[in-house]
PDB file of C-alpha atoms in Angstrom:
ATOM      1  CA  UNK A 250     -14.339   4.226  13.743  1.00  0.00           C
ATOM      2  CA  UNK A 251     -15.383   5.419  10.317  1.00  0.00           C
ATOM      3  CA  UNK A 252     -15.663   3.962   7.184  1.00  0.00           C
ATOM      4  CA  UNK A 253     -12.860   2.143   4.985  1.00  0.00           C
ATOM      5  CA  UNK A 254     -10.931   3.350   2.443  1.00  0.00           C
ATOM      6  CA  UNK A 255     -10.502   7.189   2.247  1.00  0.00           C
ATOM      7  CA  UNK A 256     -12.613  10.037   1.634  1.00  0.00           C
ATOM      8  CA  UNK A 257     -13.136  11.663   5.556  1.00  0.00           C
ATOM      9  CA  UNK A 258     -12.488   8.305   7.081  1.00  0.00           C
ATOM     10  CA  UNK A 259     -10.476   8.541  10.620  1.00  0.00           C
ATOM     11  CA  UNK A 260      -9.021   6.090  12.516  1.00  0.00           C
ATOM     12  CA  UNK A 261      -9.059   6.225  16.252  1.00  0.00           C
ATOM     13  CA  UNK A 262      -5.854   5.310  17.760  1.00  0.00           C
ATOM     14  CA  UNK A 263      -6.374   6.168  21.349  1.00  0.00           C
ATOM     15  CA  UNK A 264      -2.931   7.322  21.752  1.00  0.00           C
ATOM     16  CA  UNK A 265      -1.568   6.820  25.270  1.00  0.00           C
ATOM     17  CA  UNK A 266       1.377   6.690  27.691  1.00  0.00           C
ATOM     18  CA  UNK A 267       3.121   4.574  29.925  1.00  0.00           C
ATOM     19  CA  UNK A 268       5.598   4.798  32.716  1.00  0.00           C
ATOM     20  CA  UNK A 269       7.511   8.010  32.671  1.00  0.00           C
ATOM     21  CA  UNK A 270       7.686   7.908  28.980  1.00  0.00           C
ATOM     22  CA  UNK A 271       6.936  11.025  26.951  1.00  0.00           C
ATOM     23  CA  UNK A 272       6.292   9.313  23.667  1.00  0.00           C
ATOM     24  CA  UNK A 273       2.696   8.444  22.721  1.00  0.00           C
ATOM     25  CA  UNK A 274       1.998   4.575  22.022  1.00  0.00           C
ATOM     26  CA  UNK A 275      -0.827   3.415  20.606  1.00  0.00           C
ATOM     27  CA  UNK A 276      -3.385   2.531  22.572  1.00  0.00           C
ATOM     28  CA  UNK A 277      -5.981   1.553  24.445  1.00  0.00           C
ATOM     29  CA  UNK A 278      -3.770   1.219  26.932  1.00  0.00           C
ATOM     30  CA  UNK A 279      -2.964  -1.843  28.241  1.00  0.00           C
ATOM     31  CA  UNK A 280      -2.576  -3.111  32.189  1.00  0.00           C
ATOM     32  CA  UNK A 281       1.157  -4.613  32.773  1.00  0.00           C
ATOM     33  CA  UNK A 282       0.862  -5.673  36.187  1.00  0.00           C
ATOM     34  CA  UNK A 283       0.426  -9.172  35.130  1.00  0.00           C
ATOM     35  CA  UNK A 284       2.172 -11.519  31.896  1.00  0.00           C
ATOM     36  CA  UNK A 285       2.243  -8.948  29.097  1.00  0.00           C
ATOM     37  CA  UNK A 286       4.077  -9.020  25.473  1.00  0.00           C
ATOM     38  CA  UNK A 287       5.280  -6.307  24.457  1.00  0.00           C
ATOM     39  CA  UNK A 288       5.861  -5.384  20.991  1.00  0.00           C
ATOM     40  CA  UNK A 289       8.360  -2.430  19.791  1.00  0.00           C
ATOM     41  CA  UNK A 290       9.236  -1.444  15.990  1.00  0.00           C
ATOM     42  CA  UNK A 291       8.116   1.016  13.559  1.00  0.00           C
ATOM     43  CA  UNK A 292       5.397   2.169  11.405  1.00  0.00           C
ATOM     44  CA  UNK A 293       4.124  -1.699  10.535  1.00  0.00           C
ATOM     45  CA  UNK A 294       4.329  -2.257  14.537  1.00  0.00           C
ATOM     46  CA  UNK A 295       2.509   0.572  15.467  1.00  0.00           C
ATOM     47  CA  UNK A 296      -0.324  -0.275  12.064  1.00  0.00           C
ATOM     48  CA  UNK A 297      -0.919   3.072  10.746  1.00  0.00           C
ATOM     49  CA  UNK A 298      -4.380   3.018   8.845  1.00  0.00           C
ATOM     50  CA  UNK A 299      -4.921  -0.479  10.229  1.00  0.00           C
ATOM     51  CA  UNK A 300      -7.793  -1.065  12.447  1.00  0.00           C
ATOM     52  CA  UNK A 301      -6.240  -3.909  14.160  1.00  0.00           C
ATOM     53  CA  UNK A 302      -2.272  -4.364  13.628  1.00  0.00           C
ATOM     54  CA  UNK A 303      -0.904  -7.861  14.430  1.00  0.00           C
ATOM     55  CA  UNK A 304      -0.124  -6.907  17.880  1.00  0.00           C
ATOM     56  CA  UNK A 305      -4.043  -6.974  18.860  1.00  0.00           C
ATOM     57  CA  UNK A 306      -4.449  -9.788  16.796  1.00  0.00           C
ATOM     58  CA  UNK A 307      -1.965 -11.478  18.415  1.00  0.00           C
ATOM     59  CA  UNK A 308      -3.677 -10.694  21.540  1.00  0.00           C
ATOM     60  CA  UNK A 309      -6.862 -12.184  20.507  1.00  0.00           C
ATOM     61  CA  UNK A 310      -5.116 -15.376  19.878  1.00  0.00           C
ATOM     62  CA  UNK A 311      -2.699 -16.000  23.189  1.00  0.00           C
ATOM     63  CA  UNK A 312      -5.050 -14.259  25.580  1.00  0.00           C
ATOM     64  CA  UNK A 313      -2.160 -11.991  26.918  1.00  0.00           C
ATOM     65  CA  UNK A 314      -2.129  -8.484  27.245  1.00  0.00           C
ATOM     66  CA  UNK A 315       0.103  -6.969  24.262  1.00  0.00           C
ATOM     67  CA  UNK A 316       1.388  -3.712  24.840  1.00  0.00           C
ATOM     68  CA  UNK A 317       2.170  -1.824  21.485  1.00  0.00           C
ATOM     69  CA  UNK A 318       4.992  -0.093  22.004  1.00  0.00           C
ATOM     70  CA  UNK A 319       5.305   0.820  18.452  1.00  0.00           C
ATOM     71  CA  UNK A 320       5.619   4.278  16.915  1.00  0.00           C
ATOM     72  CA  UNK A 321       5.746   5.691  13.528  1.00  0.00           C
ATOM     73  CA  UNK A 322       8.800   5.733  11.603  1.00  0.00           C
ATOM     74  CA  UNK A 323      10.637   4.813  14.684  1.00  0.00           C
ATOM     75  CA  UNK A 324      14.246   4.030  14.979  1.00  0.00           C
ATOM     76  CA  UNK A 325      16.458   2.160  17.371  1.00  0.00           C
ATOM     77  CA  UNK A 326      17.620   5.736  19.182  1.00  0.00           C
ATOM     78  CA  UNK A 327      13.656   5.957  20.256  1.00  0.00           C
ATOM     79  CA  UNK A 328      13.836   2.941  22.593  1.00  0.00           C
ATOM     80  CA  UNK A 329      17.293   3.700  23.453  1.00  0.00           C
ATOM     81  CA  UNK A 330      16.462   7.300  24.442  1.00  0.00           C
ATOM     82  CA  UNK A 331      13.573   5.996  26.879  1.00  0.00           C
ATOM     83  CA  UNK A 332      14.677   4.507  29.491  1.00  0.00           C
ATOM     84  CA  UNK A 333      11.280   3.840  31.295  1.00  0.00           C
ATOM     85  CA  UNK A 334       9.729   2.200  28.223  1.00  0.00           C
ATOM     86  CA  UNK A 335      12.819  -0.573  27.820  1.00  0.00           C
ATOM     87  CA  UNK A 336      12.531  -1.122  31.575  1.00  0.00           C
ATOM     88  CA  UNK A 337       8.076  -1.680  31.079  1.00  0.00           C
ATOM     89  CA  UNK A 338       9.332  -3.841  27.886  1.00  0.00           C
ATOM     90  CA  UNK A 339      12.017  -5.710  29.654  1.00  0.00           C
ATOM     91  CA  UNK A 340       9.117  -6.721  31.869  1.00  0.00           C
ATOM     92  CA  UNK A 341       7.432  -8.528  29.324  1.00  0.00           C
ATOM     93  CA  UNK A 342       7.398 -12.190  29.128  1.00  0.00           C
ATOM     94  CA  UNK A 343       8.624 -11.983  25.629  1.00  0.00           C
ATOM     95  CA  UNK A 344       9.355  -9.113  23.586  1.00  0.00           C
ATOM     96  CA  UNK A 345       8.861  -8.508  20.216  1.00  0.00           C
ATOM     97  CA  UNK A 346      11.283  -6.489  18.652  1.00  0.00           C
ATOM     98  CA  UNK A 347      10.453  -5.558  14.672  1.00  0.00           C
ATOM     99  CA  UNK A 348      13.473  -4.927  12.375  1.00  0.00           C
ATOM    100  CA  UNK A 349      13.363  -0.849  11.974  1.00  0.00           C
ATOM    101  CA  UNK A 350      15.762   0.447   9.421  1.00  0.00           C
ATOM    102  CA  UNK A 351      19.235   1.660   9.891  1.00  0.00           C
ATOM    103  CA  UNK A 352      18.336   5.431   8.444  1.00  0.00           C
ATOM    104  CA  UNK A 353      16.578   6.767  11.424  1.00  0.00           C
ATOM    105  CA  UNK A 354      19.088   6.870  14.228  1.00  0.00           C
ATOM    106  CA  UNK A 355      22.222   9.621  14.628  1.00  0.00           C
ATOM    107  CA  UNK A 356      25.526   8.507  13.685  1.00  0.00           C
ATOM    108  CA  UNK A 357      28.727  10.005  12.833  1.00  0.00           C
ATOM    109  CA  UNK A 358      27.864  11.753   9.944  1.00  0.00           C
ATOM    110  CA  UNK A 359      24.108  13.044  11.255  1.00  0.00           C
ATOM    111  CA  UNK A 360      21.886  13.393  14.285  1.00  0.00           C
ATOM    112  CA  UNK A 361      18.195  12.840  14.243  1.00  0.00           C
ATOM    113  CA  UNK A 362      15.522  14.012  16.666  1.00  0.00           C
ATOM    114  CA  UNK A 363      15.728  11.689  19.566  1.00  0.00           C
ATOM    115  CA  UNK A 364      11.897  10.923  19.095  1.00  0.00           C
ATOM    116  CA  UNK A 365      10.716  11.523  15.942  1.00  0.00           C
ATOM    117  CA  UNK A 366      13.565   9.823  14.415  1.00  0.00           C
ATOM    118  CA  UNK A 367      12.549  10.435  10.498  1.00  0.00           C
ATOM    119  CA  UNK A 368      13.308  14.083  11.243  1.00  0.00           C
ATOM    120  CA  UNK A 369      17.132  15.282  10.405  1.00  0.00           C
ATOM    121  CA  UNK A 370      18.857  17.657  12.600  1.00  0.00           C
ATOM    122  CA  UNK A 371      22.081  18.494  11.584  1.00  0.00           C
ATOM    123  CA  UNK A 372      24.963  17.373   9.515  1.00  0.00           C
ATOM    124  CA  UNK A 373      28.385  16.255  11.505  1.00  0.00           C
ATOM    125  CA  UNK A 374      31.733  18.171  10.153  1.00  0.00           C
ATOM    126  CA  UNK A 375      32.579  14.814   8.852  1.00  0.00           C
ATOM    127  CA  UNK A 376      29.287  14.959   6.496  1.00  0.00           C
ATOM    128  CA  UNK A 377      29.728  18.293   5.545  1.00  0.00           C
ATOM    129  CA  UNK A 378      33.753  17.432   4.697  1.00  0.00           C
ATOM    130  CA  UNK A 379      32.325  14.676   2.287  1.00  0.00           C
ATOM    131  CA  UNK A 380      29.721  16.589   0.594  1.00  0.00           C
ATOM    132  CA  UNK A 381      30.746  20.340   0.479  1.00  0.00           C
ATOM    133  CA  UNK A 382      28.279  20.547  -2.551  1.00  0.00           C
ATOM    134  CA  UNK A 383      25.228  19.898  -0.407  1.00  0.00           C
ATOM    135  CA  UNK A 384      23.236  22.803   1.532  1.00  0.00           C
ATOM    136  CA  UNK A 385      22.222  20.432   4.656  1.00  0.00           C
ATOM    137  CA  UNK A 386      20.118  23.128   5.952  1.00  0.00           C
ATOM    138  CA  UNK A 387      17.085  22.638   3.530  1.00  0.00           C
ATOM    139  CA  UNK A 388      17.023  18.917   4.697  1.00  0.00           C
ATOM    140  CA  UNK A 389      13.682  18.023   7.118  1.00  0.00           C
ATOM    141  CA  UNK A 390      13.657  14.281   6.831  1.00  0.00           C
ATOM    142  CA  UNK A 391      16.261  12.099   6.921  1.00  0.00           C
ATOM    143  CA  UNK A 392      14.970   9.767   3.554  1.00  0.00           C
ATOM    144  CA  UNK A 393      14.435  13.053   1.386  1.00  0.00           C
ATOM    145  CA  UNK A 394      18.245  13.883   2.630  1.00  0.00           C
ATOM    146  CA  UNK A 395      19.609  10.687   1.998  1.00  0.00           C
ATOM    147  CA  UNK A 396      17.985  10.331  -1.608  1.00  0.00           C
ATOM    148  CA  UNK A 397      19.463  13.501  -2.525  1.00  0.00           C
ATOM    149  CA  UNK A 398      23.215  12.660  -0.996  1.00  0.00           C
ATOM    150  CA  UNK A 399      22.742   9.175  -3.063  1.00  0.00           C
ATOM    151  CA  UNK A 400      21.859  10.891  -6.433  1.00  0.00           C
ATOM    152  CA  UNK A 401      25.092  13.176  -6.107  1.00  0.00           C
ATOM    153  CA  UNK A 402      27.557  10.379  -5.452  1.00  0.00           C
ATOM    154  CA  UNK A 403      26.855   6.799  -5.190  1.00  0.00           C
ATOM    155  CA  UNK A 404      30.551   6.421  -4.533  1.00  0.00           C
ATOM    156  CA  UNK A 405      30.337   8.729  -1.518  1.00  0.00           C
ATOM    157  CA  UNK A 406      26.704   7.354  -0.285  1.00  0.00           C
ATOM    158  CA  UNK A 407      28.063   4.200  -0.202  1.00  0.00           C
ATOM    159  CA  UNK A 408      30.948   5.371   2.808  1.00  0.00           C
ATOM    160  CA  UNK A 409      27.248   6.669   4.933  1.00  0.00           C
ATOM    161  CA  UNK A 410      25.784   3.674   3.704  1.00  0.00           C
ATOM    162  CA  UNK A 411      28.466   1.840   5.889  1.00  0.00           C
ATOM    163  CA  UNK A 412      28.524   3.974   8.670  1.00  0.00           C
ATOM    164  CA  UNK A 413      24.489   3.174   8.753  1.00  0.00           C
ATOM    165  CA  UNK A 414      25.031  -0.137   8.711  1.00  0.00           C
ATOM    166  CA  UNK A 415      27.901  -0.253  11.628  1.00  0.00           C
ATOM    167  CA  UNK A 416      25.861   2.584  13.776  1.00  0.00           C
ATOM    168  CA  UNK A 417      22.571   0.089  13.323  1.00  0.00           C
ATOM    169  CA  UNK A 418      24.338  -3.219  14.568  1.00  0.00           C
ATOM    170  CA  UNK A 419      25.765  -1.558  17.647  1.00  0.00           C
ATOM    171  CA  UNK A 420      22.829   0.138  18.413  1.00  0.00           C
ATOM    172  CA  UNK A 421      20.641  -2.995  18.108  1.00  0.00           C
ATOM    173  CA  UNK A 422      22.762  -5.191  20.374  1.00  0.00           C
ATOM    174  CA  UNK A 423      22.938  -1.919  22.930  1.00  0.00           C
ATOM    175  CA  UNK A 424      18.991  -2.798  22.479  1.00  0.00           C
ATOM    176  CA  UNK A 425      18.664  -6.157  23.299  1.00  0.00           C
ATOM    177  CA  UNK A 426      21.176  -6.500  26.177  1.00  0.00           C
ATOM    178  CA  UNK A 427      18.637  -3.535  27.588  1.00  0.00           C
ATOM    179  CA  UNK A 428      15.829  -5.952  27.240  1.00  0.00           C
ATOM    180  CA  UNK A 429      17.154  -9.465  28.413  1.00  0.00           C
ATOM    181  CA  UNK A 430      14.923 -11.930  28.519  1.00  0.00           C
ATOM    182  CA  UNK A 431      12.873 -13.792  25.586  1.00  0.00           C
ATOM    183  CA  UNK A 432      12.993 -11.846  22.514  1.00  0.00           C
ATOM    184  CA  UNK A 433      11.892 -12.197  19.352  1.00  0.00           C
ATOM    185  CA  UNK A 434      13.620 -10.371  15.971  1.00  0.00           C
ATOM    186  CA  UNK A 435      10.568  -9.900  13.430  1.00  0.00           C
ATOM    187  CA  UNK A 436      11.211  -9.050   9.866  1.00  0.00           C
ATOM    188  CA  UNK A 437       8.115  -7.673   8.425  1.00  0.00           C
ATOM    189  CA  UNK A 438       8.358  -6.361   4.947  1.00  0.00           C
ATOM    190  CA  UNK A 439       7.223  -6.538   1.079  1.00  0.00           C
ATOM    191  CA  UNK A 440       9.936  -8.278   0.582  1.00  0.00           C
ATOM    192  CA  UNK A 441      12.039 -10.814   1.517  1.00  0.00           C
ATOM    193  CA  UNK A 442      15.570  -9.439   3.678  1.00  0.00           C
ATOM    194  CA  UNK A 443      18.219  -8.873   0.638  1.00  0.00           C
ATOM    195  CA  UNK A 444      21.368 -10.800   0.970  1.00  0.00           C
ATOM    196  CA  UNK A 445      23.744  -7.699  -1.143  1.00  0.00           C
ATOM    197  CA  UNK A 446      22.884  -4.380  -3.022  1.00  0.00           C
ATOM    198  CA  UNK A 447      21.318  -2.714  -4.371  1.00  0.00           C
ATOM    199  CA  UNK A 448      19.557  -0.922  -1.873  1.00  0.00           C
ATOM    200  CA  UNK A 449      16.174   0.456  -2.005  1.00  0.00           C
ATOM    201  CA  UNK A 450      15.304   4.202  -0.761  1.00  0.00           C
ATOM    202  CA  UNK A 451      11.545   3.785  -1.601  1.00  0.00           C
ATOM    203  CA  UNK A 452      11.356   0.624   0.691  1.00  0.00           C
ATOM    204  CA  UNK A 453      11.457  -0.336   4.459  1.00  0.00           C
ATOM    205  CA  UNK A 454      13.496  -1.486   6.155  1.00  0.00           C
ATOM    206  CA  UNK A 455      16.272   0.425   4.714  1.00  0.00           C
ATOM    207  CA  UNK A 456      20.208  -0.921   4.402  1.00  0.00           C
ATOM    208  CA  UNK A 457      19.397  -3.797   6.632  1.00  0.00           C
ATOM    209  CA  UNK A 458      20.639  -6.933   5.014  1.00  0.00           C
ATOM    210  CA  UNK A 459      21.129 -10.651   5.900  1.00  0.00           C
ATOM    211  CA  UNK A 460      24.424 -10.615   7.433  1.00  0.00           C
ATOM    212  CA  UNK A 461      23.376  -7.670   9.503  1.00  0.00           C
ATOM    213  CA  UNK A 462      20.111  -9.922  10.672  1.00  0.00           C
ATOM    214  CA  UNK A 463      22.762 -13.281  11.342  1.00  0.00           C
ATOM    215  CA  UNK A 464      24.922 -11.034  13.864  1.00  0.00           C
ATOM    216  CA  UNK A 465      21.774 -10.532  15.532  1.00  0.00           C
ATOM    217  CA  UNK A 466      20.935 -14.098  15.802  1.00  0.00           C
ATOM    218  CA  UNK A 467      22.445 -15.263  19.061  1.00  0.00           C
ATOM    219  CA  UNK A 468      21.046 -12.322  21.093  1.00  0.00           C
ATOM    220  CA  UNK A 469      17.709 -13.326  20.495  1.00  0.00           C
ATOM    221  CA  UNK A 470      15.672 -16.812  21.116  1.00  0.00           C
ATOM    222  CA  UNK A 471      13.841 -16.545  17.227  1.00  0.00           C
ATOM    223  CA  UNK A 472      14.278 -14.970  14.229  1.00  0.00           C
ATOM    224  CA  UNK A 473      10.489 -14.404  12.429  1.00  0.00           C
ATOM    225  CA  UNK A 474      11.155 -13.439   8.802  1.00  0.00           C
ATOM    226  CA  UNK A 475       7.443 -12.796   7.340  1.00  0.00           C
ATOM    227  CA  UNK A 476       7.291 -11.761   3.641  1.00  0.00           C
ATOM    228  CA  UNK A 477       3.912 -10.342   3.056  1.00  0.00           C
ATOM    229  CA  UNK A 478       2.182 -12.686   0.764  1.00  0.00           C
ATOM    230  CA  UNK A 479       1.076 -11.687  -3.114  1.00  0.00           C
ATOM    231  CA  UNK A 480      -2.198 -11.893  -2.313  1.00  0.00           C
ATOM    232  CA  UNK A 481      -1.618  -9.264   0.475  1.00  0.00           C
ATOM    233  CA  UNK A 482       0.037  -6.955  -1.531  1.00  0.00           C
ATOM    234  CA  UNK A 483      -2.360  -6.865  -4.626  1.00  0.00           C
ATOM    235  CA  UNK A 484      -5.194  -5.836  -2.177  1.00  0.00           C
ATOM    236  CA  UNK A 485      -3.247  -2.774  -1.875  1.00  0.00           C
ATOM    237  CA  UNK A 486      -5.329  -0.452   0.462  1.00  0.00           C
ATOM    238  CA  UNK A 487      -8.561  -2.399   0.835  1.00  0.00           C
ATOM    239  CA  UNK A 488      -9.153  -2.310   4.418  1.00  0.00           C
ATOM    240  CA  UNK A 489      -7.338   0.580   5.562  1.00  0.00           C
ATOM    241  CA  UNK A 490      -8.778   3.347   6.929  1.00  0.00           C
ATOM    242  CA  UNK A 491      -7.648   7.163   5.978  1.00  0.00           C
ATOM    243  CA  UNK A 492      -8.411  10.390   4.852  1.00  0.00           C
ATOM    244  CA  UNK A 493      -8.217  11.482   1.082  1.00  0.00           C
ATOM    245  CA  UNK A 494      -4.975  12.975   2.106  1.00  0.00           C
ATOM    246  CA  UNK A 495      -3.591  10.241   3.859  1.00  0.00           C
ATOM    247  CA  UNK A 496      -4.037   8.031   0.179  1.00  0.00           C
ATOM    248  CA  UNK A 497      -0.307   8.097  -0.938  1.00  0.00           C
ATOM    249  CA  UNK A 498       0.604   7.109   2.928  1.00  0.00           C
ATOM    250  CA  UNK A 499      -1.535   4.374   2.918  1.00  0.00           C
ATOM    251  CA  UNK A 500      -0.211   3.102  -0.584  1.00  0.00           C
ATOM    252  CA  UNK A 501       3.393   2.809   0.737  1.00  0.00           C
ATOM    253  CA  UNK A 502       2.400   0.549   3.400  1.00  0.00           C
ATOM    254  CA  UNK A 503       1.052  -3.054   4.415  1.00  0.00           C
ATOM    255  CA  UNK A 504      -2.686  -4.029   4.626  1.00  0.00           C
ATOM    256  CA  UNK A 505      -4.748  -5.625   6.746  1.00  0.00           C
ATOM    257  CA  UNK A 506      -4.180  -9.073   5.359  1.00  0.00           C
ATOM    258  CA  UNK A 507      -0.548  -8.847   5.973  1.00  0.00           C
ATOM    259  CA  UNK A 508      -0.706  -7.865   9.898  1.00  0.00           C
ATOM    260  CA  UNK A 509      -3.025 -11.256   9.480  1.00  0.00           C
ATOM    261  CA  UNK A 510      -0.004 -13.398   8.006  1.00  0.00           C
ATOM    262  CA  UNK A 511       2.285 -11.301  10.705  1.00  0.00           C
ATOM    263  CA  UNK A 512       0.245 -12.682  13.556  1.00  0.00           C
ATOM    264  CA  UNK A 513      -0.112 -16.302  12.128  1.00  0.00           C
ATOM    265  CA  UNK A 514       3.568 -16.427  11.906  1.00  0.00           C
ATOM    266  CA  UNK A 515       4.152 -15.094  15.290  1.00  0.00           C
ATOM    267  CA  UNK A 516       1.554 -17.003  17.466  1.00  0.00           C
ATOM    268  CA  UNK A 517       3.103 -20.322  17.840  1.00  0.00           C
ATOM    269  CA  UNK A 518       6.304 -18.739  18.224  1.00  0.00           C
ATOM    270  CA  UNK A 519       4.855 -16.737  21.307  1.00  0.00           C
ATOM    271  CA  UNK A 520       2.993 -19.168  22.551  1.00  0.00           C
ATOM    272  CA  UNK A 521       5.833 -21.777  22.706  1.00  0.00           C
ATOM    273  CA  UNK A 522       7.498 -19.324  24.609  1.00  0.00           C
ATOM    274  CA  UNK A 523       5.314 -18.491  27.156  1.00  0.00           C
ATOM    275  CA  UNK A 524       4.432 -22.235  27.944  1.00  0.00           C
ATOM    276  CA  UNK A 525       7.831 -23.313  28.810  1.00  0.00           C
TER     277      UNK A 525
END
């Protein structure tokens, strides 16, 4: 582990695999032969640039193994395409599923990479017909492509948003059905769950609103909403570990204090569920 806050700092993530999965998760690898908690989610759950992301902090609090199955830029598809990890997560005493954005999943308009869900693979004939003026071969990342579509036509982009919202809701229901047992849905972001438009293309999780969260509430035991405090956000990248070329990426993420807040919010919920 090296110095914080830039320079030539590097953070050791101890990448590891679980079971038959081809995905590299954050380690060190946990032993899953007893009681354990499983955490599924994107960049925040993985804890990019964070020495102790909230799953690691919770492990210290609850004294049970916390398997971090978070993946940078993950969408729901990553888990639905990985039965090995779904089986391991299903065996956990409690599953915590971070709300991931609706953009990083395959749908009727475009296809994403099955493991690197932020990678754009191809546009469907339906999307090409909706945007005939766009050359989709120039895009490699989903967010870049969506930004261009939004700039070209807000009216047509509304159709894309509607498709993503429907696909996300359907896919999340599938994921929760696979997990079974005690499950917590976690909203962890720098802003509250939005109730209505406008949407932001510069924040996460993209395109998810209150109605979508409420649709899933009957399928989980608890919904925990963690909005990073003003104090946490004003700390910027303080306490994060990153190199010079990663400074911009680090500035877009929440820091250690926000992860402590997430841990504080989840600890009593998970403690009560495992004691039942």
